[in-house]
Every structure is written in C-alpha cells, then in structure tokens.
C-alpha cells in the first residue's frame, strides 16, 4: 500500500512563541547596548553617568551633561580635608626657572604669590596691587596658606582656597599646584548661595555654544597653547627681545577673553610685547617639533632624506582633534576640551565669563 505523507506546517502557537522570543532578544540586546554606551559617559575619573540635558547637539563634536551635586575632579579629589593651612615643610616651586633671581625661599614665595595675584586680579576685574593690598591687610599670603597632599598619583600636590571681596563682590579662589606647575586655577564670583537664575544661566550657556560653533579655529590654537604649557610646565617664558619673563597663564586668561568677546584679533587683551613674546615662543616650539619629526622620519626611512610617505603622514599631525563637553555643575559650567589630552575650562554663565582652567592628567 502506498503511504501518503502530510506536509508539515508550523503550529500557530509555536510561530507566536518564536516571534516573542526574537522580540525579547532584540529588546534585551538593545537595552544592554544603551547601558554600555551610557555607562561610558563619565566626567573623567568619576564613576558617574551624565544626566541628559534639554539641549540637542548643535554640532557633531559638542555634547552636554549635568550634575547638580557637588563633586571634586582631579586634582581636587586629593585635597587633604582637615589639614591645617600652612602646616607643611615644602611649597611649590613653579618659578624655579627664575631661581637665580632670589637668594632665599621667601623671595621665591613672594614672586609666586604675585604671579597668582595677577591671575586673581584679571579674573576679579581689579589690579594685582589691589589683590596684594587685600592680603596685606589680613597679614597673610597664598604660599604660606597652602595644604599639601603627598599621596597623589602624580606626586605632591599643593592646594589653596579662600574667599576674597573686592568692592561689593566676593570671589571664591581655588589654586592647585604640583611642584613645577599650576595645575588648576579658578577665581569665580561667589553669589552666597543664591538660587541659580535659570534664565541668565541658559542665556550664558547659549552664548558659550555660539562661541564654540564660530571660533573653532581660535579655540584649537588656544587648546594647543595650553597643552604646550602643561607639557613643558611653562608657567613663564623668557622673552629674549626684552630680557623679561612673561606670565603665560595670565596671557592664557587674556587670550581666552578675546575669543569669548569675538575680537577679530584674539590677542586683543594681551599687551603687545607679551603677544610678540608668546608668538615667538610658539614658533620656536613648532620648529623644534618639526625638526624632531624630520629626524624621526630619516630614522624610519633609513636614509639621509625623509621619505615622502612619512612626510605626508606628518602633515597635520600636530592639529588637535577634540570634542567639547559642556557639563552643568552646581554653580558653574565645566567645558571639557577632550582629545589625546583633556583641558577643562570653567565658565560662569551668569556673568558670561571664563573664570579658570583645570589640567587633567592620565595615570
């Protein structure tokens, strides 16, 4: 007898079960991917996911985040709480290249105080002599009021923080130094715990975004300058034309203000002599890097002439490639310029002004 076979068909409930299983798998994978991506968005060392803000990205390299609680980023996460000010055997020596100018530690301390007075004066809108007078009246100074942390991954760190008043305004000053550099500086108007003016905050933030969108080339040059200062620990540079030293971080604050104000000449607020000295120093640094690149190219080519391929690769090698991250902190905005290295700029959206910088070290 010839057997007949029925063509097998999948039962409806099995088909439904498979579709549900597939849908669940897609959902689980999608959620897992989002969790991994979001968990990777942190403010540097802090294990915190940035809260998404109401802004949409206006550019492919501008991102946003918000943290409403007080947090401490490097180097301030190593601040030695409870240690009495001035109770330390050492002090930073970031003007060590000028050491032959003074015979005693006290003279170096005084020079370094004046250096910081100039930064505070610019940020607070007063002369450095006014800052010196404020400290003199209170019979104190910065160098002798620091606290020291020895357990930092980058070596000893020195910290100073205080509230200063000029006229009717108060300013919160925070300084963090390594032995040879000023790692972090802020001088920000202290509004005594007043509730944030939301409208003014958003207006100031909009202005910052506009600057980022319209001044990318100028900010790229500024980023490169600051990274050179960090890597060279060049708190000051010697101007051979005048035989004088230039305060590089004061120049940096002035330069940044020119960018913020949209000046056609970004060195608008930098004295002409200092501007020329900085430009000569930058040219010398670029020439030194170019010579090093040629030397390495010859080594790579094994010949007296640099290979054409290596030359092409070196073109634009020094051009910074970075993204902006605008992070709303409790009382200030932290603008992160992130590339191979990271530069933090503190921006007060209420007064629409930059009020300091912060270097972040990889370790």
mmCIF file of C-alpha atoms in Angstrom:
data_model
loop_
_atom_site.group_PDB
_atom_site.id
_atom_site.type_symbol
_atom_site.label_atom_id
_atom_site.label_comp_id
_atom_site.label_asym_id
_atom_site.label_seq_id
_atom_site.Cartn_x
_atom_site.Cartn_y
_atom_site.Cartn_z
ATOM 1 C CA UNK A 1 0.000 0.000 0.000
ATOM 2 C CA UNK A 2 1.396 3.382 -0.936
ATOM 3 C CA UNK A 3 1.878 5.658 2.012
ATOM 4 C CA UNK A 4 0.805 9.242 1.827
ATOM 5 C CA UNK A 5 2.554 11.988 3.774
ATOM 6 C CA UNK A 6 1.065 15.192 5.012
ATOM 7 C CA UNK A 7 3.151 18.326 4.511
ATOM 8 C CA UNK A 8 4.167 19.505 7.951
ATOM 9 C CA UNK A 9 3.204 23.047 8.857
ATOM 10 C CA UNK A 10 4.275 25.010 11.923
ATOM 11 C CA UNK A 11 1.572 25.258 14.504
ATOM 12 C CA UNK A 12 0.362 28.828 15.215
ATOM 13 C CA UNK A 13 1.362 28.831 18.889
ATOM 14 C CA UNK A 14 4.942 27.782 18.031
ATOM 15 C CA UNK A 15 5.264 30.583 15.496
ATOM 16 C CA UNK A 16 3.987 33.099 18.031
ATOM 17 C CA UNK A 17 6.431 31.797 20.635
ATOM 18 C CA UNK A 18 9.400 32.164 18.279
ATOM 19 C CA UNK A 19 8.438 35.733 17.347
ATOM 20 C CA UNK A 20 8.098 36.675 21.018
ATOM 21 C CA UNK A 21 11.474 35.131 21.787
ATOM 22 C CA UNK A 22 13.076 37.050 18.912
ATOM 23 C CA UNK A 23 11.455 40.322 20.010
ATOM 24 C CA UNK A 24 12.639 39.828 23.595
ATOM 25 C CA UNK A 25 16.178 39.124 22.413
ATOM 26 C CA UNK A 26 16.217 42.336 20.344
ATOM 27 C CA UNK A 27 14.921 44.361 23.293
ATOM 28 C CA UNK A 28 17.481 42.845 25.700
ATOM 29 C CA UNK A 29 20.376 43.450 23.298
ATOM 30 C CA UNK A 30 19.210 46.991 22.664
ATOM 31 C CA UNK A 31 18.944 47.794 26.369
ATOM 32 C CA UNK A 32 22.328 46.223 27.018
ATOM 33 C CA UNK A 33 23.918 48.326 24.291
ATOM 34 C CA UNK A 34 22.404 51.529 25.676
ATOM 35 C CA UNK A 35 23.552 50.674 29.201
ATOM 36 C CA UNK A 36 27.124 50.122 27.985
ATOM 37 C CA UNK A 37 27.153 53.352 25.994
ATOM 38 C CA UNK A 38 25.626 55.476 28.752
ATOM 39 C CA UNK A 39 27.827 53.993 31.464
ATOM 40 C CA UNK A 40 30.839 55.065 29.422
ATOM 41 C CA UNK A 41 29.882 58.735 29.579
ATOM 42 C CA UNK A 42 31.659 59.878 32.713
ATOM 43 C CA UNK A 43 33.319 63.046 33.828
ATOM 44 C CA UNK A 44 36.898 61.796 33.673
ATOM 45 C CA UNK A 45 37.772 59.680 36.730
ATOM 46 C CA UNK A 46 34.347 59.962 38.382
ATOM 47 C CA UNK A 47 32.109 56.890 38.019
ATOM 48 C CA UNK A 48 29.037 58.962 37.214
ATOM 49 C CA UNK A 49 26.743 58.896 34.227
ATOM 50 C CA UNK A 50 25.976 62.354 32.911
ATOM 51 C CA UNK A 51 22.335 63.336 33.070
ATOM 52 C CA UNK A 52 20.993 64.222 29.621
ATOM 53 C CA UNK A 53 20.091 67.903 29.283
ATOM 54 C CA UNK A 54 17.325 69.523 27.278
ATOM 55 C CA UNK A 55 19.782 70.758 24.645
ATOM 56 C CA UNK A 56 20.119 68.977 21.345
ATOM 57 C CA UNK A 57 23.548 68.589 19.788
ATOM 58 C CA UNK A 58 24.265 71.603 17.619
ATOM 59 C CA UNK A 59 27.445 70.087 16.268
ATOM 60 C CA UNK A 60 28.895 66.625 15.928
ATOM 61 C CA UNK A 61 31.594 67.425 18.472
ATOM 62 C CA UNK A 62 29.534 69.244 21.139
ATOM 63 C CA UNK A 63 27.944 67.162 23.897
ATOM 64 C CA UNK A 64 26.035 68.037 27.049
ATOM 65 C CA UNK A 65 25.656 66.805 30.593
ATOM 66 C CA UNK A 66 24.514 67.989 34.013
ATOM 67 C CA UNK A 67 25.487 67.217 37.598
ATOM 68 C CA UNK A 68 23.569 69.056 40.300
ATOM 69 C CA UNK A 69 25.549 67.822 43.298
ATOM 70 C CA UNK A 70 28.988 68.918 44.437
ATOM 71 C CA UNK A 71 31.755 66.722 43.068
ATOM 72 C CA UNK A 72 35.518 67.059 43.100
ATOM 73 C CA UNK A 73 37.539 66.349 39.998
ATOM 74 C CA UNK A 74 41.282 65.907 39.703
ATOM 75 C CA UNK A 75 43.284 67.357 41.350
ATOM 76 C CA UNK A 76 40.764 68.488 43.977
ATOM 77 C CA UNK A 77 39.685 64.931 44.750
ATOM 78 C CA UNK A 78 43.072 64.670 46.539
ATOM 79 C CA UNK A 79 42.507 67.709 48.738
ATOM 80 C CA UNK A 80 43.571 66.742 52.302
ATOM 81 C CA UNK A 81 40.466 67.569 54.326
ATOM 82 C CA UNK A 82 41.110 68.663 57.902
ATOM 83 C CA UNK A 83 44.760 69.546 57.411
ATOM 84 C CA UNK A 84 45.605 72.999 58.858
ATOM 85 C CA UNK A 85 46.680 75.589 56.300
ATOM 86 C CA UNK A 86 50.406 76.261 56.101
ATOM 87 C CA UNK A 87 51.328 73.132 58.065
ATOM 88 C CA UNK A 88 53.867 71.784 55.560
ATOM 89 C CA UNK A 89 57.598 71.575 55.132
ATOM 90 C CA UNK A 90 57.629 72.186 51.372
ATOM 91 C CA UNK A 91 55.948 74.537 48.916
ATOM 92 C CA UNK A 92 55.520 74.565 45.112
ATOM 93 C CA UNK A 93 58.387 75.948 43.045
ATOM 94 C CA UNK A 94 56.691 76.685 39.735
ATOM 95 C CA UNK A 95 59.007 79.661 39.127
ATOM 96 C CA UNK A 96 62.096 77.525 39.600
ATOM 97 C CA UNK A 97 63.471 78.548 36.186
ATOM 98 C CA UNK A 98 63.859 82.053 37.647
ATOM 99 C CA UNK A 99 65.559 80.765 40.773
ATOM 100 C CA UNK A 100 68.701 82.837 40.264
ATOM 101 C CA UNK A 101 66.560 85.911 40.790
ATOM 102 C CA UNK A 102 66.352 85.319 44.546
ATOM 103 C CA UNK A 103 68.633 84.135 47.298
ATOM 104 C CA UNK A 104 66.047 82.762 49.714
ATOM 105 C CA UNK A 105 62.881 80.668 49.629
ATOM 106 C CA UNK A 106 60.920 83.628 50.960
ATOM 107 C CA UNK A 107 61.766 85.608 47.837
ATOM 108 C CA UNK A 108 60.524 82.812 45.593
ATOM 109 C CA UNK A 109 57.342 82.532 47.626
ATOM 110 C CA UNK A 110 56.758 86.251 47.277
ATOM 111 C CA UNK A 111 57.270 86.119 43.491
ATOM 112 C CA UNK A 112 54.874 83.183 43.184
ATOM 113 C CA UNK A 113 52.293 84.999 45.301
ATOM 114 C CA UNK A 114 52.488 87.986 42.949
ATOM 115 C CA UNK A 115 52.096 85.672 39.966
ATOM 116 C CA UNK A 116 48.833 84.354 41.427
ATOM 117 C CA UNK A 117 47.740 87.870 42.436
ATOM 118 C CA UNK A 118 47.913 88.815 38.756
ATOM 119 C CA UNK A 119 45.620 85.908 37.804
ATOM 120 C CA UNK A 120 43.166 86.761 40.586
ATOM 121 C CA UNK A 121 43.240 90.441 39.641
ATOM 122 C CA UNK A 122 42.403 89.733 35.997
ATOM 123 C CA UNK A 123 39.581 87.332 36.865
ATOM 124 C CA UNK A 124 38.206 89.688 39.534
ATOM 125 C CA UNK A 125 38.460 92.819 37.413
ATOM 126 C CA UNK A 126 40.951 94.602 39.687
ATOM 127 C CA UNK A 127 44.677 95.396 39.615
ATOM 128 C CA UNK A 128 47.123 92.901 41.110
ATOM 129 C CA UNK A 129 48.161 95.638 43.551
ATOM 130 C CA UNK A 130 44.591 95.613 44.890
ATOM 131 C CA UNK A 131 44.860 91.876 45.451
ATOM 132 C CA UNK A 132 48.190 92.331 47.254
ATOM 133 C CA UNK A 133 46.605 95.001 49.442
ATOM 134 C CA UNK A 134 43.733 92.650 50.356
ATOM 135 C CA UNK A 135 46.221 90.014 51.549
ATOM 136 C CA UNK A 136 48.475 92.584 53.194
ATOM 137 C CA UNK A 137 45.639 93.998 55.274
ATOM 138 C CA UNK A 138 44.905 90.491 56.546
ATOM 139 C CA UNK A 139 48.599 89.755 57.100
ATOM 140 C CA UNK A 140 48.610 86.584 55.053
ATOM 141 C CA UNK A 141 49.599 85.296 51.634
ATOM 142 C CA UNK A 142 48.934 82.301 49.382
ATOM 143 C CA UNK A 143 52.150 80.282 49.601
ATOM 144 C CA UNK A 144 52.059 80.126 53.399
ATOM 145 C CA UNK A 145 48.354 79.233 53.416
ATOM 146 C CA UNK A 146 48.551 76.094 51.296
ATOM 147 C CA UNK A 147 47.964 72.497 52.317
ATOM 148 C CA UNK A 148 49.875 69.583 50.857
ATOM 149 C CA UNK A 149 48.789 66.128 49.690
ATOM 150 C CA UNK A 150 51.567 63.571 49.291
ATOM 151 C CA UNK A 151 49.526 60.566 48.123
ATOM 152 C CA UNK A 152 48.608 61.819 44.637
ATOM 153 C CA UNK A 153 49.453 59.520 41.673
ATOM 154 C CA UNK A 154 51.334 62.445 40.104
ATOM 155 C CA UNK A 155 53.372 63.325 43.172
ATOM 156 C CA UNK A 156 52.876 66.001 45.837
ATOM 157 C CA UNK A 157 50.068 68.492 45.260
ATOM 158 C CA UNK A 158 49.548 71.843 46.979
ATOM 159 C CA UNK A 159 46.128 73.440 47.489
ATOM 160 C CA UNK A 160 44.802 76.850 48.406
ATOM 161 C CA UNK A 161 41.235 78.114 48.665
ATOM 162 C CA UNK A 162 39.759 81.291 50.124
ATOM 163 C CA UNK A 163 37.032 83.911 49.659
ATOM 164 C CA UNK A 164 38.107 87.412 48.680
ATOM 165 C CA UNK A 165 35.984 90.542 48.427
ATOM 166 C CA UNK A 166 36.560 93.422 46.042
ATOM 167 C CA UNK A 167 34.002 96.160 46.455
ATOM 168 C CA UNK A 168 30.541 94.633 46.739
ATOM 169 C CA UNK A 169 31.517 91.341 45.100
ATOM 170 C CA UNK A 170 33.007 88.236 46.666
ATOM 171 C CA UNK A 171 35.154 85.753 44.795
ATOM 172 C CA UNK A 172 35.987 82.159 45.557
ATOM 173 C CA UNK A 173 39.621 81.450 44.716
ATOM 174 C CA UNK A 174 40.994 77.923 44.336
ATOM 175 C CA UNK A 175 44.537 77.053 43.293
ATOM 176 C CA UNK A 176 46.164 73.641 42.954
ATOM 177 C CA UNK A 177 49.860 73.251 42.111
ATOM 178 C CA UNK A 178 52.328 70.487 41.506
ATOM 179 C CA UNK A 179 55.948 71.231 42.335
ATOM 180 C CA UNK A 180 56.543 72.769 38.916
ATOM 181 C CA UNK A 181 53.185 73.839 37.530
ATOM 182 C CA UNK A 182 49.851 75.488 38.341
ATOM 183 C CA UNK A 183 47.521 72.583 37.629
ATOM 184 C CA UNK A 184 44.227 74.282 38.459
ATOM 185 C CA UNK A 185 43.118 77.875 38.949
ATOM 186 C CA UNK A 186 39.665 79.388 39.441
ATOM 187 C CA UNK A 187 38.518 82.799 40.594
ATOM 188 C CA UNK A 188 34.740 82.801 40.435
ATOM 189 C CA UNK A 189 32.179 85.243 41.742
ATOM 190 C CA UNK A 190 30.596 83.855 44.899
ATOM 191 C CA UNK A 191 26.867 84.615 44.971
ATOM 192 C CA UNK A 192 26.471 83.473 48.588
ATOM 193 C CA UNK A 193 24.213 80.522 47.925
ATOM 194 C CA UNK A 194 21.688 82.496 45.885
ATOM 195 C CA UNK A 195 19.319 80.394 43.829
ATOM 196 C CA UNK A 196 20.511 79.982 40.290
ATOM 197 C CA UNK A 197 18.984 82.468 37.839
ATOM 198 C CA UNK A 198 17.749 79.929 35.313
ATOM 199 C CA UNK A 199 17.106 82.427 32.534
ATOM 200 C CA UNK A 200 20.518 84.092 32.868
ATOM 201 C CA UNK A 201 22.140 80.648 33.094
ATOM 202 C CA UNK A 202 20.574 79.464 29.822
ATOM 203 C CA UNK A 203 21.406 82.752 28.072
ATOM 204 C CA UNK A 204 25.021 82.445 29.164
ATOM 205 C CA UNK A 205 25.113 78.836 28.061
ATOM 206 C CA UNK A 206 23.708 79.747 24.643
ATOM 207 C CA UNK A 207 26.473 82.286 24.247
ATOM 208 C CA UNK A 208 29.105 79.685 25.098
ATOM 209 C CA UNK A 209 27.678 77.338 22.460
ATOM 210 C CA UNK A 210 27.774 80.139 19.899
ATOM 211 C CA UNK A 211 31.443 80.763 20.662
ATOM 212 C CA UNK A 212 32.233 77.061 20.286
ATOM 213 C CA UNK A 213 30.499 76.977 16.912
ATOM 214 C CA UNK A 214 32.033 80.149 15.488
ATOM 215 C CA UNK A 215 35.550 80.123 16.958
ATOM 216 C CA UNK A 216 36.682 76.556 16.453
ATOM 217 C CA UNK A 217 39.973 77.517 14.800
ATOM 218 C CA UNK A 218 40.826 80.039 17.514
ATOM 219 C CA UNK A 219 39.975 77.534 20.241
ATOM 220 C CA UNK A 220 42.122 74.908 18.523
ATOM 221 C CA UNK A 221 45.101 77.269 18.730
ATOM 222 C CA UNK A 222 44.294 78.053 22.349
ATOM 223 C CA UNK A 223 43.995 74.331 23.190
ATOM 224 C CA UNK A 224 47.390 73.697 21.590
ATOM 225 C CA UNK A 225 48.921 76.587 23.567
ATOM 226 C CA UNK A 226 47.561 75.330 26.885
ATOM 227 C CA UNK A 227 48.747 71.785 26.212
ATOM 228 C CA UNK A 228 52.227 73.120 25.472
ATOM 229 C CA UNK A 229 52.187 74.998 28.767
ATOM 230 C CA UNK A 230 51.110 71.866 30.593
ATOM 231 C CA UNK A 231 53.589 69.520 28.941
ATOM 232 C CA UNK A 232 56.511 71.966 29.190
ATOM 233 C CA UNK A 233 55.443 73.132 32.687
ATOM 234 C CA UNK A 234 55.997 76.602 31.264
ATOM 235 C CA UNK A 235 54.444 78.808 33.928
ATOM 236 C CA UNK A 236 56.515 81.628 32.471
ATOM 237 C CA UNK A 237 58.659 82.069 29.370
ATOM 238 C CA UNK A 238 61.710 84.258 28.881
ATOM 239 C CA UNK A 239 61.436 86.961 26.232
ATOM 240 C CA UNK A 240 64.936 87.323 24.826
ATOM 241 C CA UNK A 241 63.988 90.530 22.995
ATOM 242 C CA UNK A 242 63.214 92.396 26.227
ATOM 243 C CA UNK A 243 65.128 90.255 28.699
ATOM 244 C CA UNK A 244 61.938 89.753 30.721
ATOM 245 C CA UNK A 245 59.668 86.901 31.748
ATOM 246 C CA UNK A 246 56.074 86.590 30.544
ATOM 247 C CA UNK A 247 53.332 85.118 32.750
ATOM 248 C CA UNK A 248 51.927 82.516 30.397
ATOM 249 C CA UNK A 249 48.765 81.678 32.348
ATOM 250 C CA UNK A 250 47.849 85.355 32.635
ATOM 251 C CA UNK A 251 48.311 85.563 28.869
ATOM 252 C CA UNK A 252 46.090 82.486 28.539
ATOM 253 C CA UNK A 253 43.251 84.106 30.511
ATOM 254 C CA UNK A 254 43.525 87.303 28.457
ATOM 255 C CA UNK A 255 43.640 85.318 25.203
ATOM 256 C CA UNK A 256 40.536 83.354 26.169
ATOM 257 C CA UNK A 257 38.649 86.571 26.893
ATOM 258 C CA UNK A 258 39.474 87.795 23.385
ATOM 259 C CA UNK A 259 37.966 84.617 21.924
ATOM 260 C CA UNK A 260 34.868 84.914 24.104
ATOM 261 C CA UNK A 261 34.307 88.544 23.104
ATOM 262 C CA UNK A 262 34.635 87.649 19.429
ATOM 263 C CA UNK A 263 37.536 90.014 18.831
ATOM 264 C CA UNK A 264 38.937 89.821 15.316
ATOM 265 C CA UNK A 265 42.363 89.760 16.926
ATOM 266 C CA UNK A 266 42.164 87.213 19.743
ATOM 267 C CA UNK A 267 45.199 88.743 21.481
ATOM 268 C CA UNK A 268 43.134 91.910 21.950
ATOM 269 C CA UNK A 269 43.521 91.862 25.746
ATOM 270 C CA UNK A 270 47.176 90.756 25.708
ATOM 271 C CA UNK A 271 49.817 93.524 25.879
ATOM 272 C CA UNK A 272 51.634 93.840 22.565
ATOM 273 C CA UNK A 273 55.060 92.926 23.961
ATOM 274 C CA UNK A 274 53.691 89.810 25.660
ATOM 275 C CA UNK A 275 51.839 88.824 22.495
ATOM 276 C CA UNK A 276 55.014 89.006 20.412
ATOM 277 C CA UNK A 277 56.932 87.008 23.022
ATOM 278 C CA UNK A 278 54.274 84.279 23.087
ATOM 279 C CA UNK A 279 54.166 84.058 19.286
ATOM 280 C CA UNK A 280 57.952 83.745 19.124
ATOM 281 C CA UNK A 281 57.859 81.016 21.756
ATOM 282 C CA UNK A 282 55.140 79.119 19.883
ATOM 283 C CA UNK A 283 57.117 79.380 16.634
ATOM 284 C CA UNK A 284 60.207 78.030 18.406
ATOM 285 C CA UNK A 285 58.218 75.108 19.827
ATOM 286 C CA UNK A 286 56.757 74.269 16.412
ATOM 287 C CA UNK A 287 60.183 74.454 14.783
ATOM 288 C CA UNK A 288 61.602 72.160 17.441
ATOM 289 C CA UNK A 289 58.795 69.650 16.858
ATOM 290 C CA UNK A 290 59.253 69.861 13.077
ATOM 291 C CA UNK A 291 62.989 69.178 13.393
ATOM 292 C CA UNK A 292 62.266 66.224 15.655
ATOM 293 C CA UNK A 293 59.743 64.893 13.112
ATOM 294 C CA UNK A 294 62.284 65.196 10.298
ATOM 295 C CA UNK A 295 64.875 63.375 12.390
ATOM 296 C CA UNK A 296 62.436 60.566 13.182
ATOM 297 C CA UNK A 297 61.454 60.414 9.520
ATOM 298 C CA UNK A 298 65.052 59.946 8.487
ATOM 299 C CA UNK A 299 65.438 57.202 11.064
ATOM 300 C CA UNK A 300 62.283 55.497 9.803
ATOM 301 C CA UNK A 301 63.433 55.763 6.178
ATOM 302 C CA UNK A 302 66.963 54.658 6.984
ATOM 303 C CA UNK A 303 68.310 57.384 4.720
ATOM 304 C CA UNK A 304 69.548 60.955 4.721
ATOM 305 C CA UNK A 305 66.304 62.243 3.240
ATOM 306 C CA UNK A 306 62.897 61.922 4.840
ATOM 307 C CA UNK A 307 60.605 59.537 2.956
ATOM 308 C CA UNK A 308 57.703 61.053 1.020
ATOM 309 C CA UNK A 309 55.223 58.779 2.788
ATOM 310 C CA UNK A 310 56.454 59.853 6.217
ATOM 311 C CA UNK A 311 56.329 63.495 5.206
ATOM 312 C CA UNK A 312 52.698 63.163 4.166
ATOM 313 C CA UNK A 313 51.823 61.440 7.426
ATOM 314 C CA UNK A 314 53.419 64.238 9.408
ATOM 315 C CA UNK A 315 51.344 66.945 7.724
ATOM 316 C CA UNK A 316 48.649 67.993 10.121
ATOM 317 C CA UNK A 317 49.916 65.574 12.767
ATOM 318 C CA UNK A 318 50.012 68.414 15.254
ATOM 319 C CA UNK A 319 46.473 69.554 14.524
ATOM 320 C CA UNK A 320 44.356 68.955 17.624
ATOM 321 C CA UNK A 321 41.299 66.793 17.182
ATOM 322 C CA UNK A 322 38.914 67.064 20.108
ATOM 323 C CA UNK A 323 35.314 67.290 21.197
ATOM 324 C CA UNK A 324 33.574 69.722 23.517
ATOM 325 C CA UNK A 325 31.603 68.537 26.512
ATOM 326 C CA UNK A 326 29.535 71.155 28.341
ATOM 327 C CA UNK A 327 28.855 69.954 31.876
ATOM 328 C CA UNK A 328 26.493 71.923 34.122
ATOM 329 C CA UNK A 329 27.855 71.751 37.656
ATOM 330 C CA UNK A 330 26.103 73.233 40.666
ATOM 331 C CA UNK A 331 27.424 76.802 40.383
ATOM 332 C CA UNK A 332 29.490 76.849 37.203
ATOM 333 C CA UNK A 333 29.843 75.217 33.793
ATOM 334 C CA UNK A 334 32.824 72.966 33.135
ATOM 335 C CA UNK A 335 33.805 72.977 29.475
ATOM 336 C CA UNK A 336 35.869 69.907 28.672
ATOM 337 C CA UNK A 337 38.035 70.045 25.563
ATOM 338 C CA UNK A 338 38.882 66.402 25.024
ATOM 339 C CA UNK A 339 41.414 64.979 22.606
ATOM 340 C CA UNK A 340 44.536 62.954 23.311
ATOM 341 C CA UNK A 341 44.701 65.134 26.409
ATOM 342 C CA UNK A 342 41.974 66.950 28.339
ATOM 343 C CA UNK A 343 41.669 70.616 29.202
ATOM 344 C CA UNK A 344 38.939 71.891 31.488
ATOM 345 C CA UNK A 345 37.755 75.498 31.329
ATOM 346 C CA UNK A 346 35.444 76.939 33.981
ATOM 347 C CA UNK A 347 32.750 79.246 32.655
ATOM 348 C CA UNK A 348 30.358 81.365 34.686
ATOM 349 C CA UNK A 349 27.185 81.606 32.565
ATOM 350 C CA UNK A 350 25.646 84.279 34.815
ATOM 351 C CA UNK A 351 28.456 86.768 34.211
ATOM 352 C CA UNK A 352 29.215 85.170 30.817
ATOM 353 C CA UNK A 353 32.928 84.922 31.524
ATOM 354 C CA UNK A 354 35.610 82.256 31.812
ATOM 355 C CA UNK A 355 36.923 82.059 35.358
ATOM 356 C CA UNK A 356 39.687 79.463 35.311
ATOM 357 C CA UNK A 357 41.216 76.315 33.914
ATOM 358 C CA UNK A 358 41.995 72.779 35.013
ATOM 359 C CA UNK A 359 44.500 70.251 33.660
ATOM 360 C CA UNK A 360 43.689 66.553 33.860
ATOM 361 C CA UNK A 361 46.497 64.014 33.995
ATOM 362 C CA UNK A 362 46.345 60.438 32.780
ATOM 363 C CA UNK A 363 47.664 57.955 35.329
#
